XYZ file of C-alpha atoms in Angstrom:
784
model
C -1.331 6.647 -30.003
C 0.308 10.062 -30.263
C 3.940 10.900 -30.990
C 4.869 11.132 -27.320
C 3.491 7.647 -26.678
C 5.491 6.242 -29.593
C 8.721 7.828 -28.361
C 8.199 6.437 -24.871
C 7.443 2.989 -26.266
C 10.654 2.930 -28.291
C 12.684 4.266 -25.365
C 11.373 1.698 -22.925
C 11.209 -1.458 -24.991
C 13.769 -0.808 -27.720
C 13.258 -0.558 -31.430
C 13.240 -4.366 -31.820
C 9.895 -4.664 -30.043
C 8.564 -1.213 -30.818
C 6.927 -2.250 -34.074
C 4.953 -5.006 -32.366
C 4.036 -2.578 -29.587
C 2.722 -0.035 -32.051
C 0.681 -2.670 -33.868
C -0.776 -3.860 -30.550
C -1.732 -0.283 -29.623
C -3.545 0.285 -32.908
C -5.245 -3.118 -32.597
C -6.455 -2.181 -29.132
C -7.938 1.049 -30.428
C -9.752 -0.749 -33.237
C -11.185 -3.212 -30.735
C -12.423 -0.368 -28.548
C -13.969 1.435 -31.498
C -15.913 -1.695 -32.378
C -16.705 -2.898 -28.868
C -17.689 0.240 -26.955
C -21.009 2.021 -27.528
C -20.860 5.604 -28.695
C -21.700 7.952 -25.866
C -23.839 10.317 -27.898
C -26.280 12.722 -26.253
C -26.560 12.696 -22.457
C -29.241 13.579 -19.952
C -28.199 15.466 -16.789
C -29.837 14.560 -13.494
C -29.789 15.551 -9.787
C -31.652 13.872 -6.897
C -34.478 16.421 -6.789
C -36.684 17.119 -3.764
C -37.112 14.687 -0.893
C -40.466 12.894 -0.988
C -40.460 10.185 1.689
C -38.326 8.052 3.972
C -38.518 4.473 5.128
C -36.618 3.326 8.246
C -34.537 0.162 7.918
C -31.775 -1.744 9.733
C -29.058 0.709 10.747
C -30.729 3.632 8.967
C -33.142 3.501 6.069
C -33.998 4.693 2.565
C -34.714 8.331 1.706
C -36.566 8.826 -1.570
C -36.175 11.886 -3.771
C -38.089 12.790 -6.907
C -35.309 11.485 -9.215
C -33.289 9.125 -7.018
C -33.150 7.404 -3.678
C -30.485 7.266 -0.984
C -29.799 4.192 1.127
C -28.023 4.841 4.460
C -26.758 2.230 6.894
C -24.615 2.522 10.013
C -22.705 -0.722 10.581
C -21.938 -2.345 13.921
C -18.260 -1.351 13.550
C -19.251 2.319 13.351
C -18.734 2.741 9.596
C -21.451 4.560 7.661
C -22.546 3.443 4.212
C -24.659 5.333 1.750
C -25.512 4.565 -1.846
C -27.467 6.553 -4.432
C -29.956 5.069 -6.862
C -30.518 2.207 -4.443
C -26.902 1.010 -4.526
C -26.171 -1.606 -1.853
C -22.823 -2.324 -0.138
C -22.255 -5.385 -2.300
C -20.983 -6.779 -4.485
C -17.638 -5.151 -3.771
C -14.017 -6.116 -4.338
C -13.005 -4.027 -1.345
C -15.126 -5.605 1.372
C -13.990 -8.623 3.345
C -16.802 -11.118 2.948
C -20.303 -9.733 2.698
C -19.556 -6.703 4.857
C -20.576 -5.756 8.411
C -24.037 -6.085 9.880
C -26.258 -3.011 10.480
C -26.198 -1.384 13.903
C -29.704 -1.833 15.343
C -29.200 1.185 17.614
C -28.942 3.649 14.692
C -32.234 5.370 13.935
C -33.629 7.403 11.037
C -35.580 10.448 12.130
C -36.889 13.722 10.648
C -34.623 16.752 10.659
C -35.330 20.451 10.156
C -36.368 22.001 6.820
C -37.802 18.735 5.513
C -34.564 16.766 5.726
C -33.719 13.563 7.570
C -30.915 12.329 9.757
C -29.478 9.046 10.994
C -28.262 9.155 14.598
C -25.677 6.633 15.800
C -23.264 6.343 18.704
C -20.192 7.797 16.951
C -21.662 9.809 14.111
C -24.730 11.662 12.899
C -25.572 11.784 9.185
C -27.803 14.690 8.118
C -29.520 14.631 4.699
C -31.018 17.851 3.355
C -34.240 17.985 1.335
C -32.164 18.478 -1.855
C -29.783 15.568 -1.242
C -26.770 17.135 0.487
C -25.222 14.761 3.048
C -23.387 15.978 6.150
C -21.194 13.777 8.350
C -21.179 15.180 11.889
C -19.689 14.303 15.229
C -22.151 13.313 17.986
C -21.821 16.917 19.183
C -23.000 18.279 15.838
C -19.673 19.474 14.363
C -19.661 18.976 10.593
C -16.664 16.952 9.362
C -17.694 16.648 5.727
C -20.509 17.972 3.552
C -21.366 16.140 0.330
C -23.296 18.359 -2.061
C -26.140 16.811 -4.076
C -24.538 14.562 -6.724
C -24.974 14.920 -10.471
C -25.298 12.255 -13.152
C -24.895 12.310 -16.946
C -26.641 9.367 -18.550
C -26.649 8.463 -22.265
C -30.039 9.153 -23.776
C -29.920 5.886 -25.715
C -28.961 3.893 -22.596
C -25.656 2.679 -21.235
C -23.291 3.522 -18.427
C -23.657 6.960 -16.899
C -20.942 9.088 -15.368
C -21.268 11.104 -12.199
C -19.739 13.828 -10.104
C -19.652 14.334 -6.345
C -18.490 17.601 -4.774
C -17.575 17.813 -1.092
C -16.522 20.376 1.481
C -14.347 19.925 4.557
C -13.057 22.261 7.253
C -10.791 25.145 6.270
C -7.938 23.691 8.328
C -8.299 20.138 6.954
C -5.456 18.252 5.280
C -5.933 15.490 2.704
C -4.039 12.172 2.705
C -4.394 8.847 0.929
C -5.631 8.024 -2.605
C -3.251 5.034 -2.656
C 0.394 5.312 -3.682
C 1.149 8.948 -4.515
C 4.736 10.096 -4.988
C 3.844 13.703 -4.193
C 2.379 12.908 -0.753
C 1.846 12.010 1.925
C -0.090 15.256 2.309
C -2.000 15.828 -0.920
C -1.754 19.415 -2.071
C -4.062 21.239 -4.448
C -4.249 19.385 -7.723
C -5.821 16.652 -9.792
C -5.263 12.957 -9.003
C -6.345 10.209 -11.373
C -7.821 6.912 -10.156
C -6.423 4.580 -12.811
C -3.611 2.132 -12.021
C -0.817 3.019 -14.431
C 2.729 1.986 -15.242
C 4.427 5.348 -15.828
C 6.629 3.744 -18.493
C 9.926 4.175 -16.698
C 11.291 5.593 -13.494
C 8.949 8.067 -11.832
C 9.536 11.189 -9.755
C 7.311 13.071 -7.267
C 5.474 14.932 -10.035
C 4.338 11.800 -11.858
C 0.713 10.741 -11.379
C -1.011 8.306 -11.466
C 1.138 5.335 -10.470
C 0.633 1.631 -10.000
C -1.751 1.487 -7.059
C -4.543 4.045 -6.810
C -7.506 3.953 -4.440
C -10.574 6.174 -4.019
C -9.717 6.427 -0.308
C -9.210 9.762 1.436
C -8.088 10.301 5.003
C -8.946 13.850 6.108
C -7.468 15.350 9.272
C -8.841 18.539 10.841
C -9.146 20.172 14.265
C -12.692 18.874 14.577
C -11.711 15.274 13.954
C -10.404 12.700 11.513
C -12.456 10.811 8.961
C -11.836 8.348 6.148
C -14.091 8.238 3.103
C -14.062 5.488 0.477
C -15.983 5.782 -2.797
C -16.598 2.153 -3.708
C -16.395 2.112 -7.486
C -13.571 0.644 -9.577
C -14.064 2.811 -12.673
C -11.658 5.401 -14.020
C -11.976 8.717 -12.224
C -10.345 11.943 -11.172
C -10.133 13.618 -7.771
C -9.504 17.361 -7.638
C -8.465 18.671 -4.218
C -8.337 22.243 -2.958
C -7.195 22.890 0.586
C -9.173 25.483 2.508
C -8.028 28.781 3.961
C -8.882 30.278 7.314
C -9.964 33.864 7.566
C -7.569 34.761 10.390
C -10.443 35.253 12.811
C -12.597 37.251 10.408
C -15.117 34.448 10.078
C -14.645 34.295 6.294
C -13.069 30.858 6.088
C -12.820 29.130 2.720
C -13.705 25.454 3.056
C -11.509 22.736 1.665
C -13.001 21.165 -1.437
C -12.979 17.828 -3.176
C -14.470 17.075 -6.565
C -14.735 13.454 -7.688
C -15.649 12.590 -11.280
C -16.168 8.935 -12.204
C -16.740 7.424 -15.636
C -19.227 4.893 -14.275
C -20.109 2.499 -11.517
C -22.358 2.938 -8.503
C -22.246 6.108 -6.445
C -21.725 4.568 -3.044
C -19.311 5.258 -0.255
C -18.247 4.379 3.267
C -17.281 6.891 5.954
C -15.641 6.247 9.311
C -14.812 8.857 11.944
C -12.763 9.095 15.117
C -9.081 9.186 16.097
C -6.728 7.846 13.412
C -6.192 4.541 15.227
C -9.946 3.919 15.446
C -10.488 4.943 11.826
C -7.856 2.462 10.575
C -9.246 -0.249 12.856
C -12.701 0.277 11.356
C -11.248 0.319 7.855
C -9.436 -2.993 8.489
C -12.603 -4.579 9.869
C -14.397 -3.461 6.718
C -11.813 -4.432 4.077
C -9.954 -7.242 5.827
C -7.044 -7.694 8.216
C -3.597 -7.207 6.666
C -1.794 -10.401 5.736
C 0.852 -11.453 8.229
C 4.266 -11.812 6.572
C 6.664 -14.549 7.721
C 9.333 -13.208 10.055
C 12.090 -13.549 7.453
C 10.240 -11.065 5.224
C 10.845 -8.387 7.875
C 14.593 -8.675 7.400
C 16.827 -7.413 4.606
C 16.066 -8.540 1.053
C 18.233 -8.120 -2.028
C 17.036 -8.030 -5.631
C 18.561 -7.166 -8.972
C 17.321 -7.349 -12.507
C 20.333 -9.061 -14.010
C 21.658 -11.684 -11.593
C 22.032 -13.790 -14.716
C 23.110 -17.114 -13.234
C 23.341 -19.306 -10.162
C 27.031 -18.410 -9.913
C 26.222 -14.706 -9.661
C 23.623 -15.346 -6.951
C 26.162 -17.365 -4.970
C 28.744 -14.620 -5.436
C 26.404 -11.981 -4.057
C 25.348 -14.126 -1.096
C 28.995 -14.922 -0.330
C 29.753 -11.203 -0.439
C 27.169 -10.545 2.270
C 28.384 -13.437 4.390
C 32.090 -12.629 4.110
C 31.478 -9.058 5.202
C 29.182 -9.962 8.088
C 26.105 -8.341 6.515
C 22.690 -9.811 7.408
C 20.666 -11.076 4.437
C 17.256 -12.758 4.626
C 16.058 -13.110 1.029
C 17.231 -12.916 -2.587
C 14.760 -11.924 -5.317
C 15.134 -13.307 -8.847
C 13.837 -11.082 -11.640
C 12.695 -12.035 -15.133
C 16.220 -12.992 -16.232
C 15.890 -16.346 -14.454
C 13.001 -17.339 -16.731
C 13.430 -19.327 -19.937
C 13.024 -16.654 -22.611
C 10.973 -14.545 -20.189
C 8.125 -17.072 -20.007
C 6.324 -17.097 -16.658
C 6.570 -20.274 -14.528
C 9.696 -21.496 -16.328
C 13.433 -21.648 -15.516
C 16.426 -21.058 -17.778
C 18.145 -24.439 -17.351
C 21.443 -23.216 -18.782
C 21.949 -20.372 -16.332
C 20.031 -21.933 -13.424
C 20.562 -25.689 -13.904
C 20.012 -26.646 -10.242
C 17.695 -24.008 -8.878
C 16.112 -26.253 -6.166
C 19.608 -27.135 -4.919
C 20.518 -23.437 -4.767
C 17.306 -22.652 -2.898
C 17.981 -25.386 -0.336
C 21.570 -24.208 0.205
C 20.377 -20.669 0.806
C 17.581 -21.796 3.131
C 20.128 -23.627 5.317
C 21.863 -20.260 5.713
C 18.586 -18.562 6.630
C 18.089 -16.990 3.176
C 14.929 -17.439 1.098
C 14.492 -17.234 -2.653
C 11.710 -15.004 -4.001
C 10.429 -15.227 -7.576
C 8.955 -12.563 -9.797
C 5.613 -13.490 -11.402
C 4.106 -11.529 -14.301
C 0.506 -12.064 -15.438
C 1.153 -12.143 -19.199
C 1.323 -15.608 -20.805
C 3.068 -16.156 -24.121
C 0.430 -16.890 -26.755
C 2.089 -20.013 -28.150
C 0.167 -23.281 -28.563
C 2.131 -26.196 -27.197
C 3.403 -24.327 -24.139
C 2.084 -25.695 -20.870
C 0.797 -22.484 -19.261
C -0.895 -21.238 -22.424
C -2.488 -24.593 -23.156
C -3.664 -24.969 -19.555
C -5.253 -21.540 -19.532
C -6.893 -22.139 -22.890
C -8.359 -25.415 -21.636
C -10.186 -23.660 -18.799
C -11.015 -20.541 -20.854
C -8.980 -18.389 -18.480
C -7.914 -15.531 -20.763
C -9.469 -12.109 -21.295
C -11.427 -11.838 -24.551
C -12.536 -8.901 -26.625
C -16.149 -8.061 -27.472
C -16.053 -10.404 -30.478
C -14.876 -13.347 -28.369
C -11.198 -13.485 -29.390
C -8.443 -13.572 -26.732
C -6.917 -10.127 -26.290
C -3.197 -9.993 -27.081
C -0.504 -7.604 -25.953
C 3.272 -7.431 -26.170
C 5.297 -8.083 -23.009
C 8.719 -9.566 -22.263
C 7.840 -12.976 -23.709
C 6.435 -11.471 -26.917
C 2.812 -11.764 -28.046
C 0.903 -12.546 -24.860
C -2.557 -13.135 -23.470
C -3.867 -12.173 -20.046
C -5.729 -14.286 -17.461
C -9.086 -12.924 -16.368
C -8.487 -12.862 -12.621
C -12.044 -11.621 -12.050
C -13.229 -15.184 -12.842
C -13.046 -17.697 -9.947
C -12.125 -20.497 -12.352
C -9.184 -18.513 -13.730
C -7.976 -17.660 -10.215
C -8.094 -21.291 -9.174
C -6.147 -22.361 -12.270
C -3.546 -19.625 -11.780
C -3.139 -20.363 -8.071
C -2.328 -23.983 -8.903
C 0.575 -22.877 -11.112
C 2.543 -21.792 -8.028
C 3.189 -25.465 -7.310
C 5.959 -25.293 -9.935
C 7.497 -22.296 -8.127
C 7.369 -24.064 -4.766
C 9.018 -27.144 -6.276
C 11.840 -24.905 -7.496
C 12.397 -23.872 -3.893
C 10.908 -20.375 -3.913
C 9.503 -19.153 -0.603
C 7.937 -15.874 -1.749
C 6.620 -14.049 -4.795
C 6.386 -10.547 -6.199
C 3.777 -9.743 -8.820
C 5.033 -7.289 -11.409
C 3.583 -5.712 -14.582
C 0.051 -6.365 -13.294
C -1.647 -3.022 -13.927
C -1.613 -4.853 -16.442
C 1.164 -3.695 -18.796
C 1.782 -4.163 -22.476
C 4.658 -2.572 -24.368
C 2.583 0.002 -26.154
C 1.485 3.567 -25.512
C 2.245 3.749 -21.824
C -0.270 5.836 -19.940
C -3.206 4.277 -21.781
C -4.948 1.056 -20.775
C -2.997 -2.052 -21.749
C -6.088 -4.094 -22.419
C -8.827 -2.564 -24.587
C -11.464 -0.831 -22.522
C -13.997 -3.009 -24.311
C -12.260 -6.261 -23.272
C -14.712 -8.564 -21.522
C -14.298 -9.731 -17.914
C -16.301 -12.138 -15.784
C -16.452 -9.829 -12.732
C -17.528 -12.752 -10.526
C -20.324 -13.705 -12.917
C -21.844 -10.243 -13.330
C -20.033 -9.593 -16.592
C -18.546 -6.290 -17.684
C -15.646 -4.746 -19.500
C -12.162 -3.528 -18.733
C -13.331 -0.067 -17.743
C -14.675 -1.656 -14.570
C -12.071 -4.407 -14.171
C -8.832 -2.512 -14.802
C -8.224 -1.147 -11.307
C -8.913 -4.477 -9.592
C -6.859 -6.604 -11.986
C -3.781 -6.602 -9.727
C -5.953 -7.099 -6.623
C -7.556 -10.209 -8.131
C -4.184 -11.558 -9.263
C -2.930 -11.156 -5.687
C -5.976 -13.037 -4.475
C -5.315 -15.857 -6.942
C -1.714 -16.191 -5.783
C -2.524 -15.936 -2.090
C -5.338 -18.483 -2.194
C -3.257 -20.843 -4.302
C -0.349 -20.685 -1.848
C -2.671 -21.220 1.118
C -3.855 -24.429 -0.524
C -0.437 -25.626 -1.731
C 1.507 -24.812 1.459
C -1.136 -24.566 4.211
C 1.379 -24.511 7.082
C 3.234 -21.434 5.819
C 2.246 -17.787 5.598
C 2.322 -16.649 1.976
C 4.812 -13.908 1.189
C 3.420 -11.905 -1.675
C 4.162 -8.432 -3.028
C 2.055 -6.839 -5.733
C 2.884 -3.738 -7.741
C -0.739 -2.962 -8.549
C -3.823 -3.308 -6.412
C -6.877 -1.636 -4.990
C -8.728 -1.188 -1.707
C -8.470 -4.403 0.300
C -5.207 -5.576 -1.279
C -3.664 -5.803 2.211
C -5.626 -9.043 2.722
C -3.215 -10.796 0.376
C 0.140 -9.121 0.970
C 2.130 -5.937 0.592
C 3.476 -3.748 -2.165
C 6.588 -1.858 -3.144
C 7.286 1.462 -4.779
C 7.800 0.200 -8.309
C 10.342 1.960 -10.507
C 11.128 4.985 -8.364
C 13.668 7.312 -9.950
C 17.221 7.383 -8.666
C 17.812 10.799 -7.130
C 17.058 12.792 -4.002
C 13.460 13.484 -5.141
C 13.023 9.720 -5.521
C 14.253 9.213 -1.979
C 11.655 11.670 -0.688
C 8.957 10.029 -2.832
C 9.818 6.657 -1.253
C 8.813 7.889 2.182
C 5.663 9.541 0.795
C 4.503 6.284 -0.789
C 4.961 4.217 2.369
C 3.172 6.758 4.561
C 0.312 7.245 2.115
C -0.270 3.534 1.571
C -0.262 2.920 5.324
C -3.068 5.443 5.751
C -5.043 3.549 3.077
C -4.770 0.315 5.042
C -1.677 -1.220 3.363
C 0.869 -1.400 6.200
C 3.589 -3.528 4.542
C 5.441 -1.658 1.798
C 8.787 -0.185 0.907
C 10.824 1.293 -1.969
C 13.570 0.028 -4.237
C 16.476 1.206 -2.088
C 18.756 3.336 -4.257
C 16.108 3.864 -6.924
C 15.247 1.515 -9.753
C 17.341 2.966 -12.566
C 20.485 5.060 -12.667
C 23.587 5.292 -10.515
C 23.142 6.803 -7.052
C 26.037 8.589 -5.439
C 27.517 6.890 -2.370
C 25.832 9.488 -0.141
C 22.416 9.048 -1.756
C 22.650 5.257 -1.627
C 23.597 5.318 2.045
C 20.834 7.738 3.043
C 18.325 5.589 1.135
C 19.713 2.476 2.810
C 19.402 4.065 6.246
C 15.775 5.014 5.566
C 14.983 1.523 4.257
C 16.295 -0.051 7.449
C 13.311 1.471 9.314
C 10.608 0.721 6.723
C 8.443 -2.427 6.742
C 9.809 -3.796 3.446
C 13.604 -3.373 3.380
C 14.677 -4.315 -0.145
C 17.553 -3.188 -2.334
C 16.751 -3.469 -6.030
C 18.010 -2.095 -9.320
C 17.403 -2.426 -13.034
C 19.588 -4.183 -15.565
C 21.085 -0.847 -16.619
C 21.799 0.355 -13.083
C 24.518 -2.200 -12.395
C 25.439 -3.638 -9.038
C 23.933 -2.151 -5.883
C 25.583 -4.207 -3.136
C 26.791 -2.108 -0.172
C 30.470 -2.896 -0.826
C 30.248 -1.406 -4.326
C 30.175 2.130 -2.845
C 33.423 2.143 -0.910
C 34.606 1.173 2.571
C 32.955 4.079 4.397
C 29.513 3.359 2.949
C 30.010 -0.336 3.661
C 30.670 0.260 7.366
C 27.701 2.584 7.765
C 25.447 0.218 5.801
C 26.565 -2.609 8.078
C 25.504 -0.561 11.089
C 22.062 -0.003 9.530
C 21.690 -3.717 8.752
C 22.698 -4.740 12.264
C 20.249 -2.250 13.754
C 17.477 -3.682 11.574
C 18.400 -7.166 12.784
C 18.372 -5.926 16.387
C 14.908 -4.392 15.925
C 13.440 -7.468 14.229
C 11.353 -8.488 17.308
C 9.871 -4.986 17.275
C 8.975 -5.303 13.587
C 7.427 -8.720 14.260
C 5.312 -7.179 17.009
C 4.258 -4.339 14.695
C 3.223 -6.848 12.026
C 0.928 -8.630 14.488
C -0.497 -5.329 15.718
C -1.191 -4.307 12.120
C -3.104 -7.542 11.584
C -5.112 -7.085 14.790
C -5.751 -3.338 14.618
C -5.050 -2.138 11.073
C -2.472 0.351 12.400
C 0.451 0.756 9.965
C 4.010 0.114 11.094
C 5.038 3.513 9.696
C 2.801 6.346 10.890
C 2.784 10.108 10.395
C 4.074 12.049 13.376
C 0.548 13.416 13.984
C -0.829 9.886 14.510
C -1.512 10.346 18.235
C -2.096 14.118 18.042
C -3.984 14.964 14.837
C -5.099 18.233 16.410
C -1.469 19.514 16.314
C -1.377 21.545 13.090
C 2.406 21.766 13.019
C 2.625 17.964 13.075
C 0.030 17.674 10.299
C 2.376 19.577 8.004
C 5.437 17.462 8.895
C 6.314 15.117 6.010
C 10.012 14.376 6.496
C 9.806 12.177 9.619
C 7.642 9.330 10.841
C 6.743 7.188 13.799
C 7.728 3.528 13.754
C 5.037 2.059 15.943
C 4.390 3.990 19.139
C 7.931 3.832 20.433
C 10.299 5.312 17.837
C 10.461 8.480 15.751
C 12.700 8.323 12.663
C 14.000 11.448 10.931
C 15.703 10.388 7.685
C 18.116 12.641 5.842
C 16.449 13.546 2.543
C 18.761 16.267 1.225
C 22.346 16.073 -0.068
C 25.217 17.293 2.076
C 23.195 17.493 5.289
C 24.940 16.582 8.535
C 22.356 18.174 10.833
C 18.622 18.421 10.575
C 15.577 19.935 12.213
C 13.176 17.462 13.779
C 9.672 18.251 14.994
C 8.780 16.257 18.074
C 5.274 15.445 19.314
C 4.287 16.110 22.910
C 6.289 14.310 25.607
C 9.884 13.419 26.322
C 11.999 11.929 23.536
C 15.490 10.441 23.724
C 18.054 10.586 20.944
C 18.878 6.871 20.721
C 22.512 7.575 19.773
C 23.356 10.013 22.598
C 20.497 9.261 25.061
C 19.998 13.006 25.424
C 16.412 13.886 26.341
C 14.299 16.468 24.492
C 10.883 17.799 25.433
C 8.095 18.129 22.908
C 6.093 19.520 21.318
C 8.567 21.606 19.409
C 11.520 21.585 17.054
C 15.045 20.463 17.834
C 18.225 20.541 15.795
C 20.291 17.371 16.016
C 23.384 15.920 14.405
C 22.885 13.666 11.395
C 26.360 12.474 10.459
C 26.867 10.196 7.478
C 27.070 7.253 9.873
C 23.424 7.439 10.975
C 20.087 9.190 10.748
C 18.388 10.676 13.820
C 16.161 8.232 15.687
C 14.272 9.097 18.886
C 12.651 6.838 21.461
C 9.560 7.893 23.373
C 10.071 8.142 27.131
C 8.541 5.086 28.766
C 8.672 2.959 25.601
C 9.297 -0.748 26.115
C 10.687 -2.185 22.872
C 11.360 -5.865 22.151
C 14.821 -6.186 20.587
C 17.307 -8.921 19.811
C 20.072 -9.091 22.417
C 23.159 -11.221 22.785
C 21.226 -13.892 24.684
C 17.902 -13.693 22.900
C 14.927 -11.379 23.372
C 15.471 -8.226 25.433
C 13.161 -5.446 26.559
C 14.819 -2.125 25.811
C 13.120 0.325 28.157
C 13.490 4.067 27.803
C 13.121 5.694 31.190
C 9.812 7.482 31.772
C 9.959 11.001 33.135
C 10.054 11.004 36.988
C 6.646 10.085 38.361
C 5.386 8.993 34.960
C 4.700 5.623 33.368
C 5.052 4.079 29.932
C 4.789 0.687 28.359
C 4.894 -1.514 25.324
C 3.579 -4.650 23.685
C 5.473 -7.781 22.722
C 4.416 -10.618 20.420
C 6.657 -13.685 20.440
C 6.299 -15.205 17.007
C 7.666 -18.567 15.890
C 8.462 -16.942 12.532
C 5.897 -18.727 10.394
C 2.690 -20.700 10.663
C -0.778 -19.758 11.843
C -0.641 -20.166 15.616
C -1.910 -17.008 17.318
C 0.762 -15.907 19.795
C 0.002 -14.238 23.092
C 0.072 -10.459 23.314
C 2.274 -9.463 26.260
C 1.824 -6.046 27.877
C 4.569 -4.394 29.900
C 4.435 -1.271 32.056
C 7.446 0.905 32.925
C 7.454 3.203 35.986
C 9.940 5.768 37.247
C 9.898 6.257 41.036
C 12.624 8.562 42.270
C 15.021 7.653 39.492
C 14.413 3.917 39.821
C 12.764 2.335 36.779
C 10.760 -0.863 37.129
C 9.181 -2.962 34.406
C 6.287 -5.304 35.129
C 3.912 -7.470 33.177
C 0.390 -6.114 33.192
C -0.640 -9.248 35.099
C 1.666 -8.232 37.949
C 4.703 -10.385 37.216
C 7.773 -8.693 38.730
C 10.968 -7.988 36.821
C 13.145 -9.145 39.707
C 11.706 -12.651 39.954
C 13.912 -15.550 38.740
C 11.338 -16.749 36.226
C 11.305 -13.373 34.491
C 11.202 -14.437 30.816
C 13.400 -11.748 29.244
C 16.278 -9.498 30.105
C 15.394 -5.821 30.708
C 17.809 -3.046 29.786
C 16.972 0.503 30.858
C 18.258 3.449 28.826
C 17.961 7.194 29.266
C 18.607 7.405 33.020
C 21.756 9.429 32.485
């Protein structure tokens, strides 16, 4: 621990706990010194020259003098390759055992002694020295992986490796999990190590809570996603390319990945963005489907303090006619901060409160931290000890850290037995009336030396029976905790969809739920970072996420709070939240003008709820995020690739939030086609830029011409149809969801046509809008 770490520890946890935090940090370092082997001298290695090849299902094995490369094209179009004989499994990212090989893919000789695998959507070319090129069927190179390098300890042990790659000069990088500086990743270094930044973070802070070795690369030649399937600590260095202005001297974009261990294996998928995310979802699992109430407005605060305060806040929403769908209780509802307990003095009748709120359409959501107070005689600690559920150090003693409840131990969620035990603990939460859960502090965190691993790197983990240490388990700790909670809830309440948020996670975490921004800083940079996180996570396959509206800590100005609130109303997770020090964040605390404009945003979110429900089902079926970059349907448009201050909400809406103080107008870049300003119904033609009003009362929102959007009307479901251009058509999808449960609803397709100024809407099966049995009301907008 250095001086900076000590200062941060004292600042975050207070001097009362700082001494215990410092002792825990030094204890962790002693454990690592005793439990980790010294690295010592290393031997460098490269693949060497190609010697032979052996065809196999979907590809084959290419042998070099010092390594071998296994290549397989899967039936879903994804390409796998692994060095040193690495196979696709075992993997925490894959759903099940992974896809089957594509029998149509063939391994055949290439020029200069190399080999290639030819498939329907992609060709993989391997040079005689071990470089790997990913090409389109027409032969255009999308990515070139140079021969990898390894550094292996001479006396044995885990080796580290480096992989350098090149992409097109015009390519743009996205992804790598939740990055506050995104969504487009500029030149710089990005660490792959889930980290609590130790307080509120701003766009320059990296890494954060949820990192992934997943890159989405967009270029003129095509889009591809590459996933390096190793959970170890690593660093990605990106350098965007530069075109030679027609001179032919282009500088390729570059990526350098350095990993401290694990297999060198990766998956690549190519095609349009929608196909790439569909393939990624089929590989890592369909996103969990949230209950319909979780798509409404949710309110949280660290510091509700009592049942009376919760009732006061709920009454404030109801008296002012503000929609509210859920209330989140933070750690202050626990008994002395102990997980799976309730403070009976401040919350004496929590199940009664939960039932009263549920009758009003409001659910209670509970925070759940992974740390368990290390105190014999307490039910959770004793239960975990009985099943040997806690992480141990190399000498066999349970590892201890310092969290809110004091000296704590940590469940080993990489052990199936520990997950099963932990999942059963949610029965207590369900009996208290909670309908949803948010996992916090699960990087995991201990109050010591933020920025370093909480658990010793030498701490032992089961890793599904393979055995290993925390260097390999750290990044998947939150993912496995989410799995434990999700599977436990599926067993305890099989008729209900689990609602689960997790602050930390890894590739595949969407199978179990969504995430939120964590402790984003209060300020205009924090507002911009909120949008970056949601967009970036969506491109990594996590479609359901959102920020703490208003920022986690600090006091936002009325203007900042309102602009954040207006953005949140169009994001998948719409949650206001604040720390104990930030005070109250209810809309009426910022004055009458903010209250009226916030009410308008809340009512619009309620009106669009059927659209959000439809987007949630489409995300589960296709992997497409709710919130998409404006280049989603036109990645070849370079101007759109550089646009980071607007987004598409599904296919039908374009949202342009106000991200700067004092702005009452803003420039919006529109994709190709006709777009209507939803406030004025004025039509604009894209592609191009337009300047529109952005008064304090609203942010600019545009509807695509021809879009058919399911919305909530006065008499139930309506189809809001935006008139196609004359002679053109449009359409939309509708999913009618009961709100919860596992029944698979029908996907309804509607087509809008404009013939001579008359707009008609029909079901794809030919049902006419004018027939009496027409199931919904249709309202056409944009004809003026």
